[in-house]
mmCIF file of C-alpha atoms and ligand atoms in Angstrom:
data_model
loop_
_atom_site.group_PDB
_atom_site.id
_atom_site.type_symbol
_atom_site.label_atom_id
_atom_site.label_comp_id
_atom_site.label_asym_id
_atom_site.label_seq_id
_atom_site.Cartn_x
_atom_site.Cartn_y
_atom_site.Cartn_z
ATOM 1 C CA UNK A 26 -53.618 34.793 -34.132
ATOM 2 C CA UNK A 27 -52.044 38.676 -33.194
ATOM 3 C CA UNK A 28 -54.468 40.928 -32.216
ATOM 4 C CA UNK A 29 -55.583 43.794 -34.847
ATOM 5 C CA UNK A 30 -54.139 47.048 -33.667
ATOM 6 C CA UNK A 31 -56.758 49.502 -32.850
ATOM 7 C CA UNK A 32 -57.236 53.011 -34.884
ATOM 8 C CA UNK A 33 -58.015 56.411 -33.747
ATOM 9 C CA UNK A 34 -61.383 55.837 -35.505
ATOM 10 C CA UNK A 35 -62.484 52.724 -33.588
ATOM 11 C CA UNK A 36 -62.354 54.464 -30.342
ATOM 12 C CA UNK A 37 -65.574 56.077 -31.640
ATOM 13 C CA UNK A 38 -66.831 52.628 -32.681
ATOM 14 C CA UNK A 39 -66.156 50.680 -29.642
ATOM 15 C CA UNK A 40 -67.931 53.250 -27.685
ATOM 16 C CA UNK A 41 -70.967 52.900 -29.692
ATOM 17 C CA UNK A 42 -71.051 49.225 -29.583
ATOM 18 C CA UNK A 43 -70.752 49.457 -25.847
ATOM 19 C CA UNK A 44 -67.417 47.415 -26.384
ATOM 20 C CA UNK A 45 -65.193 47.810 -23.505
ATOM 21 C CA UNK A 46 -61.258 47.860 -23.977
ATOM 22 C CA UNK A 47 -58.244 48.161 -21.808
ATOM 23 C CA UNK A 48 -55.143 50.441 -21.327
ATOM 24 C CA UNK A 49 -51.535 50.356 -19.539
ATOM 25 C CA UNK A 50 -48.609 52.304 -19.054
ATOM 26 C CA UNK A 51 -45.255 50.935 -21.076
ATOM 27 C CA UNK A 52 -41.999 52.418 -21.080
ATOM 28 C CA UNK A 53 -39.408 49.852 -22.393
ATOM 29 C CA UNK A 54 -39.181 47.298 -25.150
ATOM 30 C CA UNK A 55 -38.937 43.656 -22.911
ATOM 31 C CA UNK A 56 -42.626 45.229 -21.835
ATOM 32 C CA UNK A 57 -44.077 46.311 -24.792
ATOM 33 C CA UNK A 58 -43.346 42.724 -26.396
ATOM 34 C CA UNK A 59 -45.426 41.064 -23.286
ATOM 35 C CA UNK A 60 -48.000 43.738 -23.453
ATOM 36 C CA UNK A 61 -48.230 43.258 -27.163
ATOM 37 C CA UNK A 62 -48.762 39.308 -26.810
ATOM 38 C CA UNK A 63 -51.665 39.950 -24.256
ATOM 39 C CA UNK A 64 -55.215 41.185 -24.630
ATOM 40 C CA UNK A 65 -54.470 45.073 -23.719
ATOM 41 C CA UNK A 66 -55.599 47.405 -26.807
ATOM 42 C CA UNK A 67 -53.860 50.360 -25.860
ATOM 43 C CA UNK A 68 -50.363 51.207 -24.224
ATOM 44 C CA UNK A 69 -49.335 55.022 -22.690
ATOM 45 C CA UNK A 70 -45.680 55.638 -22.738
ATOM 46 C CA UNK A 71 -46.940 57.666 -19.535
ATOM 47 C CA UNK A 72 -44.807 61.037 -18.298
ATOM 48 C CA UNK A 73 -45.399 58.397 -15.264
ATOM 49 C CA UNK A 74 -42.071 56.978 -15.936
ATOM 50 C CA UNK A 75 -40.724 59.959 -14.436
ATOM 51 C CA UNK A 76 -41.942 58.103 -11.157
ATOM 52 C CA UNK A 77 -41.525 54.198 -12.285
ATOM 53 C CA UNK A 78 -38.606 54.314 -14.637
ATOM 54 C CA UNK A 79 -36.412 57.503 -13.971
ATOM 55 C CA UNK A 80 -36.508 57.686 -10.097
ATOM 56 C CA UNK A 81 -37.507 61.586 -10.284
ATOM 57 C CA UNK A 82 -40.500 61.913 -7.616
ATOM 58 C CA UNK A 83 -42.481 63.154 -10.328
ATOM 59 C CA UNK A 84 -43.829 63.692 -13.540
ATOM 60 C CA UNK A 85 -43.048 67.527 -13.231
ATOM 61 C CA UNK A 86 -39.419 67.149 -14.563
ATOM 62 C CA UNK A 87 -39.498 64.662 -17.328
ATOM 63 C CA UNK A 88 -38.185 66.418 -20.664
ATOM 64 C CA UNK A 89 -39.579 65.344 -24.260
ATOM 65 C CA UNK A 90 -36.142 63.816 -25.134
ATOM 66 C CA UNK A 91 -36.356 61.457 -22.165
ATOM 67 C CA UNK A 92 -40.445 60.996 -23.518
ATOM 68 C CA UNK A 93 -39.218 60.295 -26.970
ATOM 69 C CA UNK A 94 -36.080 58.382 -25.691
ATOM 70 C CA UNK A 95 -38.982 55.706 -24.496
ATOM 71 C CA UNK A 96 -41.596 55.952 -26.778
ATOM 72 C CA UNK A 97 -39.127 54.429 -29.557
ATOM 73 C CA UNK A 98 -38.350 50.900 -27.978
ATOM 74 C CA UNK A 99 -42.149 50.702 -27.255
ATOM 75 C CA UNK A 100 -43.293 51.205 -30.517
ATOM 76 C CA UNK A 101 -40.523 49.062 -31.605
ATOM 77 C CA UNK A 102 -42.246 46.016 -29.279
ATOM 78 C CA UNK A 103 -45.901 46.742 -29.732
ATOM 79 C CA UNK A 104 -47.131 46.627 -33.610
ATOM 80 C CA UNK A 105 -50.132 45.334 -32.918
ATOM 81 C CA UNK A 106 -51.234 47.840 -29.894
ATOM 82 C CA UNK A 107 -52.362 51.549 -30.384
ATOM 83 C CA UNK A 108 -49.395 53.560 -29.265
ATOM 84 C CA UNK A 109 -50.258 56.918 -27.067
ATOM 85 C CA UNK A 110 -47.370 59.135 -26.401
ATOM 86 C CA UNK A 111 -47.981 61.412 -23.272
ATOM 87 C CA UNK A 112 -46.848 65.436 -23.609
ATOM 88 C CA UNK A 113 -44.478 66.176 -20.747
ATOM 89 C CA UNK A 114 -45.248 69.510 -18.667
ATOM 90 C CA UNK A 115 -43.928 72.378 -20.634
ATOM 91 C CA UNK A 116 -44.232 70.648 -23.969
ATOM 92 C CA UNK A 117 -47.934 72.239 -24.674
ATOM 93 C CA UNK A 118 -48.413 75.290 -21.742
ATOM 94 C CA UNK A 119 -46.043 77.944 -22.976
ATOM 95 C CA UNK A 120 -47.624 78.444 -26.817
ATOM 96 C CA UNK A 121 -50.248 76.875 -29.258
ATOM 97 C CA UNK A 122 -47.477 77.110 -31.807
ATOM 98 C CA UNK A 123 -44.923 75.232 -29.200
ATOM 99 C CA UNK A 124 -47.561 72.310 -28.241
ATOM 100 C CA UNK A 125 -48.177 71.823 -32.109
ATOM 101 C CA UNK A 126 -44.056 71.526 -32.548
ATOM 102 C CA UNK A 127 -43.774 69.122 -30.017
ATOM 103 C CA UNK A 128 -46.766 66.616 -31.168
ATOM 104 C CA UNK A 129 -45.094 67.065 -34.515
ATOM 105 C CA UNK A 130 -42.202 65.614 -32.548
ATOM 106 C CA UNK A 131 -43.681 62.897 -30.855
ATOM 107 C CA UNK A 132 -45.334 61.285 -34.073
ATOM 108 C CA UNK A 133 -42.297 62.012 -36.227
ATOM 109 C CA UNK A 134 -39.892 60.954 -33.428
ATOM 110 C CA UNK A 135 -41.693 58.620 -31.269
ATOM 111 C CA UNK A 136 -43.541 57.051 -33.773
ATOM 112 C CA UNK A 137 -46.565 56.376 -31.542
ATOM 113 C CA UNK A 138 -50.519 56.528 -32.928
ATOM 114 C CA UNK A 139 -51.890 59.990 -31.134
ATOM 115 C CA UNK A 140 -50.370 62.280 -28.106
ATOM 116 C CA UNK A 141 -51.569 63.059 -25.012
ATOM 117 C CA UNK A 142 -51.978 66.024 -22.485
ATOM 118 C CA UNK A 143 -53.256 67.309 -19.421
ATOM 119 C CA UNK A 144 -56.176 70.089 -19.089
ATOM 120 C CA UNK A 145 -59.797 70.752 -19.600
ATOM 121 C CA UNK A 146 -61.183 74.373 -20.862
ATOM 122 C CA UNK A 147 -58.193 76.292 -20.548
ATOM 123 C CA UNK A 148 -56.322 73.846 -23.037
ATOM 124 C CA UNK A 149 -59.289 73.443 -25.293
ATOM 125 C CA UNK A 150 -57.777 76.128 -27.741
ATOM 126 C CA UNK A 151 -54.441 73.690 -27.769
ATOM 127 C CA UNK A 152 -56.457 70.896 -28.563
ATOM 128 C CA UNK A 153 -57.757 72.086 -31.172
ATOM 129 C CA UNK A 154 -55.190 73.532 -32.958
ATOM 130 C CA UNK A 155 -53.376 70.574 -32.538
ATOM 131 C CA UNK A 156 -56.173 68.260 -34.117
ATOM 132 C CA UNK A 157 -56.653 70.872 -36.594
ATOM 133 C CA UNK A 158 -52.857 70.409 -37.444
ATOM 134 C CA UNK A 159 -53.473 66.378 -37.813
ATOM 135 C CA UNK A 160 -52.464 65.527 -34.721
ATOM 136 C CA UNK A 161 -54.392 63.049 -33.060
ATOM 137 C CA UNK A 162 -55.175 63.769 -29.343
ATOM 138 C CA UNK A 163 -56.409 61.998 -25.958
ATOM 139 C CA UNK A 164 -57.300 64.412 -23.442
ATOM 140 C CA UNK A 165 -56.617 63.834 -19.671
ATOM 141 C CA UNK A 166 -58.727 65.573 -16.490
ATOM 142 C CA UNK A 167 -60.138 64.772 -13.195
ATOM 143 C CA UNK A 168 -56.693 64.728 -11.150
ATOM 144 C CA UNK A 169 -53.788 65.996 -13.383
ATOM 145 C CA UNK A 170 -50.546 64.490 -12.185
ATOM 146 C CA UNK A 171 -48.400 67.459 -13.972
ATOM 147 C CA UNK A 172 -50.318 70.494 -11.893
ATOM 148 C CA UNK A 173 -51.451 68.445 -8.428
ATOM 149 C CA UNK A 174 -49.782 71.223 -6.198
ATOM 150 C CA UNK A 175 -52.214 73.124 -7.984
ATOM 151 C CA UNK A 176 -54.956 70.618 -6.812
ATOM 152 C CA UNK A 177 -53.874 70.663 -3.470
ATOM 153 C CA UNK A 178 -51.939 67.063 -4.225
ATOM 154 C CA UNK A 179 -52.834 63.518 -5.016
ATOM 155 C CA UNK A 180 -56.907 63.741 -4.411
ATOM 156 C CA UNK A 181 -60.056 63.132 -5.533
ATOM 157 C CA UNK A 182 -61.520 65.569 -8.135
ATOM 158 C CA UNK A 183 -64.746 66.311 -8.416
ATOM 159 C CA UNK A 184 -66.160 65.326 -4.911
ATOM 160 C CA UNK A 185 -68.738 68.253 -4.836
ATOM 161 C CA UNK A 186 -71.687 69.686 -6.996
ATOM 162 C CA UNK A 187 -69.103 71.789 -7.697
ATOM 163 C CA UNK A 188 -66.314 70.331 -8.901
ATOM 164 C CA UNK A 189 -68.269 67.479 -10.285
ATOM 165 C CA UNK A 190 -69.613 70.418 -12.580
ATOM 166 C CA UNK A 191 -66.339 72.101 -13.424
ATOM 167 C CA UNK A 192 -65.502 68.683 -14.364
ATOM 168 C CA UNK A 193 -68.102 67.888 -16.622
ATOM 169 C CA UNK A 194 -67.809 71.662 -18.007
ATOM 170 C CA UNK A 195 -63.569 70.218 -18.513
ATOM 171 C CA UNK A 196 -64.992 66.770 -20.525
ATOM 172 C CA UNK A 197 -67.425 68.675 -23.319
ATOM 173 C CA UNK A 198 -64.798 71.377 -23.644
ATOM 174 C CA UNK A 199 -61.735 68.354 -24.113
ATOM 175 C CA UNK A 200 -64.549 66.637 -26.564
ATOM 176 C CA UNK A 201 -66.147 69.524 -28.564
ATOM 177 C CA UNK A 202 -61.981 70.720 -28.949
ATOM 178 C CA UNK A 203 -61.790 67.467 -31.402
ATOM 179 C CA UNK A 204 -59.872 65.069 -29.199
ATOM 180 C CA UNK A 205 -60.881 61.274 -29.975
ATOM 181 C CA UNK A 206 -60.853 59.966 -26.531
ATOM 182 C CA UNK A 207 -60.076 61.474 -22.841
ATOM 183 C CA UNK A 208 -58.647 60.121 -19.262
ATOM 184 C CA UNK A 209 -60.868 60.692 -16.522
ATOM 185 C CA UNK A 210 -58.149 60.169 -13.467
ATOM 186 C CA UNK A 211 -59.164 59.651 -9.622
ATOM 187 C CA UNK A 212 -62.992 60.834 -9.771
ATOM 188 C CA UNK A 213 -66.468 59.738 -7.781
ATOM 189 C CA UNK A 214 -67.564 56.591 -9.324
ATOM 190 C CA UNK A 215 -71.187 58.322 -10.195
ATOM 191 C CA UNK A 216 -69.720 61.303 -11.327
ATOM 192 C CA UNK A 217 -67.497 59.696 -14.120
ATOM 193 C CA UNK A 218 -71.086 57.298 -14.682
ATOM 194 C CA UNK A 219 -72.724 60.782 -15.902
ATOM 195 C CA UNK A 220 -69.528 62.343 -17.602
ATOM 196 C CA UNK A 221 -69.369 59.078 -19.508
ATOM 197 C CA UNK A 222 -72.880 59.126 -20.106
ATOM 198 C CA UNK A 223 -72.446 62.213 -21.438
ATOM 199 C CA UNK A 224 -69.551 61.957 -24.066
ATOM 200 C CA UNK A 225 -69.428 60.624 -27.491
ATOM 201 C CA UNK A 226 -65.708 59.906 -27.097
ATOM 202 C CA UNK A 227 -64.579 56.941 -24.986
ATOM 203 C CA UNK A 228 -63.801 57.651 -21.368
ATOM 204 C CA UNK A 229 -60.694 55.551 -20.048
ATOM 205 C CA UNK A 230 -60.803 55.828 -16.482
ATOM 206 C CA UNK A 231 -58.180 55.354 -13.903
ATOM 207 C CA UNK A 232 -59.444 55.438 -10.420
ATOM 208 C CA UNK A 233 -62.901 56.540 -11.499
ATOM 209 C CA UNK A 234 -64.980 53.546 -10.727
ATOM 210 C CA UNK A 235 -66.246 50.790 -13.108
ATOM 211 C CA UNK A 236 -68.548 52.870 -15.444
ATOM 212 C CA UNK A 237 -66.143 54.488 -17.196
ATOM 213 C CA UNK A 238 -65.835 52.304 -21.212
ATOM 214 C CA UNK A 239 -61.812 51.580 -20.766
ATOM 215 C CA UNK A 240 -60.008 50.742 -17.773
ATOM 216 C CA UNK A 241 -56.277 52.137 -17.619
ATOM 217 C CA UNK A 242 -53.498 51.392 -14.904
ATOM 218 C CA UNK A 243 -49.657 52.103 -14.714
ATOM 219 C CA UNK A 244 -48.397 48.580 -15.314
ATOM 220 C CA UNK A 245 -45.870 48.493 -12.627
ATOM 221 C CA UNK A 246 -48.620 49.233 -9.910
ATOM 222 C CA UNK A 247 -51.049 46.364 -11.119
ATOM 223 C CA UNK A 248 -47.932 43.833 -11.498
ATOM 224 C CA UNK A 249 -47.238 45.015 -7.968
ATOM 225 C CA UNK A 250 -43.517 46.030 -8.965
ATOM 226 C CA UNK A 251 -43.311 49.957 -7.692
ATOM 227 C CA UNK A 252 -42.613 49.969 -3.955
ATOM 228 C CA UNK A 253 -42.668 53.672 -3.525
ATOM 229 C CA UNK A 254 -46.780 54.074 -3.206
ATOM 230 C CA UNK A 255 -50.067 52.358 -3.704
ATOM 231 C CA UNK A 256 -53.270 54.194 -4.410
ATOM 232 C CA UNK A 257 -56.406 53.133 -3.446
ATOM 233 C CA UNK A 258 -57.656 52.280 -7.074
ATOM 234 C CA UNK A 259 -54.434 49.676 -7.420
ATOM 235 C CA UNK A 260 -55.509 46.210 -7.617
ATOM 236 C CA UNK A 261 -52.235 44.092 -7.514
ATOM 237 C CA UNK A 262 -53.275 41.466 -10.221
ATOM 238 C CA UNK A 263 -49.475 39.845 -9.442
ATOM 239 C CA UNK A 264 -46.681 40.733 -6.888
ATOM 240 C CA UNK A 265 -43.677 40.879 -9.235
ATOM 241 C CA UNK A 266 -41.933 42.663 -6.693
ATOM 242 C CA UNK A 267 -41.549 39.701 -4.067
ATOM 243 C CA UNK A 268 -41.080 37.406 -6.541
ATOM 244 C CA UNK A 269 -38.407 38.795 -7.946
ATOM 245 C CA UNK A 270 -36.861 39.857 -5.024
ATOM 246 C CA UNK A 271 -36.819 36.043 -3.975
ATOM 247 C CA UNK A 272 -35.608 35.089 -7.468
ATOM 248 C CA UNK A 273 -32.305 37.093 -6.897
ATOM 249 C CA UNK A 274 -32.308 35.708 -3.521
ATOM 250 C CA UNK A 275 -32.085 32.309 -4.974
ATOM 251 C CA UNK A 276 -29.432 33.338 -7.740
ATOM 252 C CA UNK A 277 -27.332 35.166 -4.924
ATOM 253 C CA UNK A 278 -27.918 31.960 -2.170
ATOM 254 C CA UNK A 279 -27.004 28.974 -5.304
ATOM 255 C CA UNK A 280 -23.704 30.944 -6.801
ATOM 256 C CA UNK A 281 -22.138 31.482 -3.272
ATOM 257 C CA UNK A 282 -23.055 27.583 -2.555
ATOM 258 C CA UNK A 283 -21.751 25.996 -5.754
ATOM 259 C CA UNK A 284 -25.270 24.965 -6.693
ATOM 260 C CA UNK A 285 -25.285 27.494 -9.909
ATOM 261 C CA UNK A 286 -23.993 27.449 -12.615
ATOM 262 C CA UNK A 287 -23.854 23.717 -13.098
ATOM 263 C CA UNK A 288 -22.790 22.082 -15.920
ATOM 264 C CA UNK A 289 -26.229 22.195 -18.009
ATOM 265 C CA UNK A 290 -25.546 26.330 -17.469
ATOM 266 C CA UNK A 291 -21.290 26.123 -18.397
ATOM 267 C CA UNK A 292 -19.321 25.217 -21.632
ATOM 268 C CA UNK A 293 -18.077 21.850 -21.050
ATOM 269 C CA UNK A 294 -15.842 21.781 -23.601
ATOM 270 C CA UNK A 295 -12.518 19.880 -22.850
ATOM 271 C CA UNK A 296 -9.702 22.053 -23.414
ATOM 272 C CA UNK A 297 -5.940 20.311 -24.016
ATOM 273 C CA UNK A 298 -3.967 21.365 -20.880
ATOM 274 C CA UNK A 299 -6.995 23.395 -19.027
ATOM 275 C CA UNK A 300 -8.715 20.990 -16.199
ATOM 276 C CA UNK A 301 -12.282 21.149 -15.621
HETATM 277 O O1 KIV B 418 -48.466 59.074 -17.173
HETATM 278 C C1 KIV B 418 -49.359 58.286 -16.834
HETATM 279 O O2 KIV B 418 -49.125 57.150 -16.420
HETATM 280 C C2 KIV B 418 -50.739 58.741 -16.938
HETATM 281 C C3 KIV B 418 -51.790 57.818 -16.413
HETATM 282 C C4 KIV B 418 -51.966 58.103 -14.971
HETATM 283 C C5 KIV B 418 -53.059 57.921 -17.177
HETATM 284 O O3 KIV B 418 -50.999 59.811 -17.413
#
């Protein structure tokens, strides 16, 4: 039987049941279709493609045409798995007005569920302007991939009284802003225990420990596909990578021996005056 898509409204719900869920990046429509025919609830069509998919070192320079450019083939593959489509940097930070255009543009365009963005207190205006426009939004905080040479880089947020504090100041601002359900990236285990404690929206953790009520990973990472970097929190659950590295090894090693294609792969169709 396919799964029953989830709603914005039954993040809520699952919370209150206690009824954990999980989350994974998507960018293409091959993945979305295997995605969709597993247990995963929720896919992000993650500004993290600007690492996996485009090659770019970064999030920093993926545009909202690229963003919406994947969003399509992954809503396309996953109808029965909410749909989050991530805000690139400089679709929300210049103008309320601007980050409401661009959502606009993402549901219209992309066609996924809700957006998402980066920020804590100082975008809690833009969240809720946004919501207030209909737009439905996930917040992300804790280590925000878009402004990390702001953070100092790639590190753990919220590793003293504090920062644990600013963070939990960040969560209630995201939450009290209207946004249905927030990312908690690369935190203390016992800090994101409290924050999570401490929210009425569902906290979907990545790299924050196991207390958190969703767990979310970039796909290629957990099928152990993206050679460039492994952080800590990556569990490899496969290792795509080698397999499919010895996969073309075969294909190259059996077409220059002979061995491939034979004839259950050809056309063996008998031609008049054409030998086989
Ligand atoms: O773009 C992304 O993959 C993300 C995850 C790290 C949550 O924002």
């Amino acid at each position: 039987m396919a799964k029953k898509k989830m709603t914005v409204l039954d993040f809520k719900k699952y919370k209150e049941e206690g009824r954990k869920f999980t989350y994974v990046t998507g960018y293409d429509y091959t993945t979305a279709t295997i995605i969709n025919e597993s247990d995963t609830e929720v896919i992000l069509v993650g500004d993290s493609l600007g690492n996996v998919m485009l090659g770019l070192g970064g999030t920093v320079p993926v545009t909202m045409d690229e963003m919406i450019h994947h969003m399509k083939p992954v809503v396309k593959g996953a109808p029965n798995t909410f749909i989050v489509g991530d805000m690139p940097f400089g679709s929300y930070n210049v103008s309320i007005e601007e980050a409401i255009r661009n959502g606009n543009r993402i549901l219209k365009e992309g066609g996924t569920d809700c957006v998402k963005l980066e920020g804590g207190v100082e975008f809690a205006d833009t969240i809720k302007a946004m919501v207030k426009a209909g737009i439905p939004v996930m917040g992300h905080i804790g280590l925000t991939p878009q402004t990390t040479s702001q953070l100092g880089g790639f590190k753990v947020q919220g590793g003293t009284p504090e920062g644990a504090k600013k963070l939990l100041d960040d969560a209630k601002a995201v939450e009290a802003a209207g946004a249905f359900s927030m990312v908690l990236e690369c935190v203390p285990s016992g800090v994101a225990k409290a924050l999570t404690k401490a929210l009425k929206i569902p906290v979907l953790g990545i790299g924050a420990g196991p207390h958190v009520d969703c767990q979310v990973i970039v796909l290629q990472d957990m099928l152990g596909m993206y050679g460039d970097f492994k952080p800590k929190f990556v569990k490899l659950f496969a290792n795509l990578r080698a397999d499919m590295i010895a996969a073309l090894n075969t294909f190259h090693k059996e077409s220059l021996d002979g061995q491939f294609p034979s004839p259950e792969y050809s056309f063996n169709v008998k031609v008049e005056g054409f030998e086989e």
